């Protein structure tokens, strides 16, 4: 049980760290971006939002993959594909019941789901902040 809790805490820590690095790197590149100061900003904003969504999706998929590999390595599933499928289902809180962890590992699924909810919430907050900044920048240029 202690080992399972340690594994869960490690995976949560790695998920948060990966997400924090992705968000911080995007913030460094986007917040003071010259694209936010150009006169015609629609295309620049559309491109930036596309890149942000792509980076965030890649971050979420990477985090889900880490959990899936962990499930496979601790014997949660016999094959990596099922482990990855279960992980993505848990991380996104879809929760299909066609793949179920063994009883002794079942605590990991809900912990991954909680981590996924928090990471998606964090991403949503980031996107909202960026979109607000874009709209403020665009309104300032129109004056």
PDB file of C-alpha atoms in Angstrom:
ATOM      1  CA  UNK A   1       0.000   0.000   0.000  1.00  0.00           C
ATOM      2  CA  UNK A   2       2.816   2.419   0.898  1.00  0.00           C
ATOM      3  CA  UNK A   3       4.513   1.655  -2.397  1.00  0.00           C
ATOM      4  CA  UNK A   4       1.291   2.362  -4.262  1.00  0.00           C
ATOM      5  CA  UNK A   5       0.866   5.709  -2.526  1.00  0.00           C
ATOM      6  CA  UNK A   6       4.500   6.559  -3.289  1.00  0.00           C
ATOM      7  CA  UNK A   7       3.962   5.681  -6.946  1.00  0.00           C
ATOM      8  CA  UNK A   8       0.807   7.793  -7.105  1.00  0.00           C
ATOM      9  CA  UNK A   9       2.528  10.769  -5.463  1.00  0.00           C
ATOM     10  CA  UNK A  10       5.476  10.437  -7.836  1.00  0.00           C
ATOM     11  CA  UNK A  11       3.190  10.347 -10.877  1.00  0.00           C
ATOM     12  CA  UNK A  12       1.192  13.332  -9.608  1.00  0.00           C
ATOM     13  CA  UNK A  13       4.432  15.255  -8.989  1.00  0.00           C
ATOM     14  CA  UNK A  14       5.731  14.469 -12.490  1.00  0.00           C
ATOM     15  CA  UNK A  15       2.377  15.437 -14.035  1.00  0.00           C
ATOM     16  CA  UNK A  16       2.349  18.774 -12.227  1.00  0.00           C
ATOM     17  CA  UNK A  17       6.011  19.406 -13.050  1.00  0.00           C
ATOM     18  CA  UNK A  18       5.555  18.641 -16.757  1.00  0.00           C
ATOM     19  CA  UNK A  19       2.492  20.846 -16.948  1.00  0.00           C
ATOM     20  CA  UNK A  20       4.179  23.672 -15.047  1.00  0.00           C
ATOM     21  CA  UNK A  21       7.173  23.592 -17.400  1.00  0.00           C
ATOM     22  CA  UNK A  22       4.964  23.615 -20.502  1.00  0.00           C
ATOM     23  CA  UNK A  23       2.863  26.511 -19.193  1.00  0.00           C
ATOM     24  CA  UNK A  24       5.889  28.475 -18.009  1.00  0.00           C
ATOM     25  CA  UNK A  25       7.700  28.074 -21.331  1.00  0.00           C
ATOM     26  CA  UNK A  26       4.620  29.170 -23.248  1.00  0.00           C
ATOM     27  CA  UNK A  27       4.183  32.126 -20.911  1.00  0.00           C
ATOM     28  CA  UNK A  28       7.764  33.263 -21.484  1.00  0.00           C
ATOM     29  CA  UNK A  29       7.323  33.077 -25.247  1.00  0.00           C
ATOM     30  CA  UNK A  30       3.801  34.470 -25.527  1.00  0.00           C
ATOM     31  CA  UNK A  31       3.247  37.098 -22.847  1.00  0.00           C
ATOM     32  CA  UNK A  32       5.840  39.520 -24.176  1.00  0.00           C
ATOM     33  CA  UNK A  33       5.455  38.371 -27.740  1.00  0.00           C
ATOM     34  CA  UNK A  34       5.785  40.978 -30.456  1.00  0.00           C
ATOM     35  CA  UNK A  35       2.730  39.377 -32.068  1.00  0.00           C
ATOM     36  CA  UNK A  36       0.582  40.911 -29.348  1.00  0.00           C
ATOM     37  CA  UNK A  37       1.741  44.371 -30.382  1.00  0.00           C
ATOM     38  CA  UNK A  38       1.106  44.244 -34.107  1.00  0.00           C
ATOM     39  CA  UNK A  39      -1.705  46.274 -35.673  1.00  0.00           C
ATOM     40  CA  UNK A  40      -3.564  43.408 -37.394  1.00  0.00           C
ATOM     41  CA  UNK A  41      -3.566  40.756 -34.687  1.00  0.00           C
ATOM     42  CA  UNK A  42      -6.288  38.316 -35.736  1.00  0.00           C
ATOM     43  CA  UNK A  43      -3.999  35.876 -37.550  1.00  0.00           C
ATOM     44  CA  UNK A  44      -1.284  36.131 -34.930  1.00  0.00           C
ATOM     45  CA  UNK A  45      -3.812  35.424 -32.161  1.00  0.00           C
ATOM     46  CA  UNK A  46      -5.344  32.518 -34.067  1.00  0.00           C
ATOM     47  CA  UNK A  47      -1.904  31.009 -34.620  1.00  0.00           C
ATOM     48  CA  UNK A  48      -0.910  31.495 -30.976  1.00  0.00           C
ATOM     49  CA  UNK A  49      -4.118  29.890 -29.735  1.00  0.00           C
ATOM     50  CA  UNK A  50      -3.593  26.965 -32.107  1.00  0.00           C
ATOM     51  CA  UNK A  51      -0.046  26.517 -30.797  1.00  0.00           C
ATOM     52  CA  UNK A  52      -1.193  26.790 -27.175  1.00  0.00           C
ATOM     53  CA  UNK A  53      -3.942  24.202 -27.677  1.00  0.00           C
ATOM     54  CA  UNK A  54      -1.486  21.891 -29.459  1.00  0.00           C
ATOM     55  CA  UNK A  55       1.144  22.243 -26.718  1.00  0.00           C
ATOM     56  CA  UNK A  56      -1.407  21.691 -23.962  1.00  0.00           C
ATOM     57  CA  UNK A  57      -2.856  18.641 -25.689  1.00  0.00           C
ATOM     58  CA  UNK A  58       0.645  17.218 -26.124  1.00  0.00           C
ATOM     59  CA  UNK A  59       1.337  17.872 -22.431  1.00  0.00           C
ATOM     60  CA  UNK A  60      -1.857  16.089 -21.363  1.00  0.00           C
ATOM     61  CA  UNK A  61      -1.144  13.144 -23.663  1.00  0.00           C
ATOM     62  CA  UNK A  62       2.417  12.887 -22.324  1.00  0.00           C
ATOM     63  CA  UNK A  63       1.179  12.895 -18.737  1.00  0.00           C
ATOM     64  CA  UNK A  64      -1.448  10.264 -19.509  1.00  0.00           C
ATOM     65  CA  UNK A  65       1.223   8.165 -21.223  1.00  0.00           C
ATOM     66  CA  UNK A  66       3.410   8.316 -18.095  1.00  0.00           C
ATOM     67  CA  UNK A  67       0.528   6.955 -16.023  1.00  0.00           C
ATOM     68  CA  UNK A  68      -0.161   4.273 -18.656  1.00  0.00           C
ATOM     69  CA  UNK A  69       3.445   3.114 -18.700  1.00  0.00           C
ATOM     70  CA  UNK A  70       3.384   2.971 -14.897  1.00  0.00           C
ATOM     71  CA  UNK A  71       0.239   0.815 -15.001  1.00  0.00           C
ATOM     72  CA  UNK A  72       1.965  -1.547 -17.397  1.00  0.00           C
ATOM     73  CA  UNK A  73       5.193  -1.691 -15.372  1.00  0.00           C
ATOM     74  CA  UNK A  74       3.428  -2.513 -12.089  1.00  0.00           C
ATOM     75  CA  UNK A  75       1.377  -5.247 -13.776  1.00  0.00           C
ATOM     76  CA  UNK A  76      -1.926  -3.432 -13.962  1.00  0.00           C
ATOM     77  CA  UNK A  77      -2.521  -4.725 -17.495  1.00  0.00           C
ATOM     78  CA  UNK A  78      -0.951  -7.396 -19.660  1.00  0.00           C
ATOM     79  CA  UNK A  79      -0.256  -5.104 -22.601  1.00  0.00           C
ATOM     80  CA  UNK A  80       0.856  -1.513 -23.012  1.00  0.00           C
ATOM     81  CA  UNK A  81      -2.024  -0.607 -25.346  1.00  0.00           C
ATOM     82  CA  UNK A  82      -4.643  -1.447 -22.711  1.00  0.00           C
ATOM     83  CA  UNK A  83      -2.627   0.408 -20.068  1.00  0.00           C
ATOM     84  CA  UNK A  84      -2.495   3.515 -22.256  1.00  0.00           C
ATOM     85  CA  UNK A  85      -6.193   3.224 -23.105  1.00  0.00           C
ATOM     86  CA  UNK A  86      -7.178   2.901 -19.446  1.00  0.00           C
ATOM     87  CA  UNK A  87      -4.889   5.776 -18.503  1.00  0.00           C
ATOM     88  CA  UNK A  88      -6.304   8.171 -21.085  1.00  0.00           C
ATOM     89  CA  UNK A  89      -9.818   7.140 -20.081  1.00  0.00           C
ATOM     90  CA  UNK A  90      -9.025   7.838 -16.425  1.00  0.00           C
ATOM     91  CA  UNK A  91      -7.042  11.043 -17.011  1.00  0.00           C
ATOM     92  CA  UNK A  92      -9.880  12.562 -19.020  1.00  0.00           C
ATOM     93  CA  UNK A  93     -12.442  11.229 -16.509  1.00  0.00           C
ATOM     94  CA  UNK A  94     -14.343   9.433 -19.273  1.00  0.00           C
ATOM     95  CA  UNK A  95     -13.992   6.252 -17.235  1.00  0.00           C
ATOM     96  CA  UNK A  96     -15.023   3.481 -19.616  1.00  0.00           C
ATOM     97  CA  UNK A  97     -15.453   0.272 -17.631  1.00  0.00           C
ATOM     98  CA  UNK A  98     -14.193  -2.153 -20.265  1.00  0.00           C
ATOM     99  CA  UNK A  99     -10.662  -2.034 -18.780  1.00  0.00           C
ATOM    100  CA  UNK A 100     -10.339  -2.260 -15.005  1.00  0.00           C
ATOM    101  CA  UNK A 101      -7.236  -2.279 -12.823  1.00  0.00           C
ATOM    102  CA  UNK A 102      -6.668  -5.237 -10.502  1.00  0.00           C
ATOM    103  CA  UNK A 103      -8.127  -4.744  -7.023  1.00  0.00           C
ATOM    104  CA  UNK A 104      -4.760  -4.013  -5.395  1.00  0.00           C
ATOM    105  CA  UNK A 105      -4.082  -1.137  -7.865  1.00  0.00           C
ATOM    106  CA  UNK A 106      -7.556   0.398  -8.103  1.00  0.00           C
ATOM    107  CA  UNK A 107      -6.655   3.414  -6.009  1.00  0.00           C
ATOM    108  CA  UNK A 108      -4.439   4.680  -8.854  1.00  0.00           C
ATOM    109  CA  UNK A 109      -7.308   5.219 -11.317  1.00  0.00           C
ATOM    110  CA  UNK A 110      -9.202   7.809  -9.271  1.00  0.00           C
ATOM    111  CA  UNK A 111      -5.962   9.561  -8.347  1.00  0.00           C
ATOM    112  CA  UNK A 112      -5.099   9.858 -12.026  1.00  0.00           C
ATOM    113  CA  UNK A 113      -8.593  11.183 -12.729  1.00  0.00           C
ATOM    114  CA  UNK A 114      -8.201  13.822  -9.992  1.00  0.00           C
ATOM    115  CA  UNK A 115      -4.830  14.795 -11.445  1.00  0.00           C
ATOM    116  CA  UNK A 116      -6.331  15.052 -14.915  1.00  0.00           C
ATOM    117  CA  UNK A 117      -9.183  17.266 -13.719  1.00  0.00           C
ATOM    118  CA  UNK A 118      -6.716  19.601 -12.020  1.00  0.00           C
ATOM    119  CA  UNK A 119      -4.415  19.721 -15.062  1.00  0.00           C
ATOM    120  CA  UNK A 120      -7.329  20.439 -17.416  1.00  0.00           C
ATOM    121  CA  UNK A 121      -8.549  23.148 -15.038  1.00  0.00           C
ATOM    122  CA  UNK A 122      -5.079  24.668 -14.961  1.00  0.00           C
ATOM    123  CA  UNK A 123      -4.976  24.599 -18.772  1.00  0.00           C
ATOM    124  CA  UNK A 124      -8.384  26.246 -18.966  1.00  0.00           C
ATOM    125  CA  UNK A 125      -7.249  29.025 -16.648  1.00  0.00           C
ATOM    126  CA  UNK A 126      -4.150  29.556 -18.764  1.00  0.00           C
ATOM    127  CA  UNK A 127      -6.141  29.711 -22.001  1.00  0.00           C
ATOM    128  CA  UNK A 128      -8.617  32.137 -20.425  1.00  0.00           C
ATOM    129  CA  UNK A 129      -5.796  34.396 -19.174  1.00  0.00           C
ATOM    130  CA  UNK A 130      -4.102  34.349 -22.569  1.00  0.00           C
ATOM    131  CA  UNK A 131      -7.342  35.069 -24.441  1.00  0.00           C
ATOM    132  CA  UNK A 132      -8.115  37.932 -22.051  1.00  0.00           C
ATOM    133  CA  UNK A 133      -4.668  39.383 -22.647  1.00  0.00           C
ATOM    134  CA  UNK A 134      -5.140  39.072 -26.400  1.00  0.00           C
ATOM    135  CA  UNK A 135      -8.499  40.840 -26.273  1.00  0.00           C
ATOM    136  CA  UNK A 136      -7.078  43.599 -24.078  1.00  0.00           C
ATOM    137  CA  UNK A 137      -4.146  44.023 -26.448  1.00  0.00           C
ATOM    138  CA  UNK A 138      -6.445  44.155 -29.468  1.00  0.00           C
ATOM    139  CA  UNK A 139      -8.736  46.708 -27.798  1.00  0.00           C
ATOM    140  CA  UNK A 140      -5.734  48.893 -26.930  1.00  0.00           C
ATOM    141  CA  UNK A 141      -4.605  48.878 -30.561  1.00  0.00           C
ATOM    142  CA  UNK A 142      -8.036  49.981 -31.792  1.00  0.00           C
ATOM    143  CA  UNK A 143      -8.018  53.149 -29.678  1.00  0.00           C
TER     144      UNK A 143
END
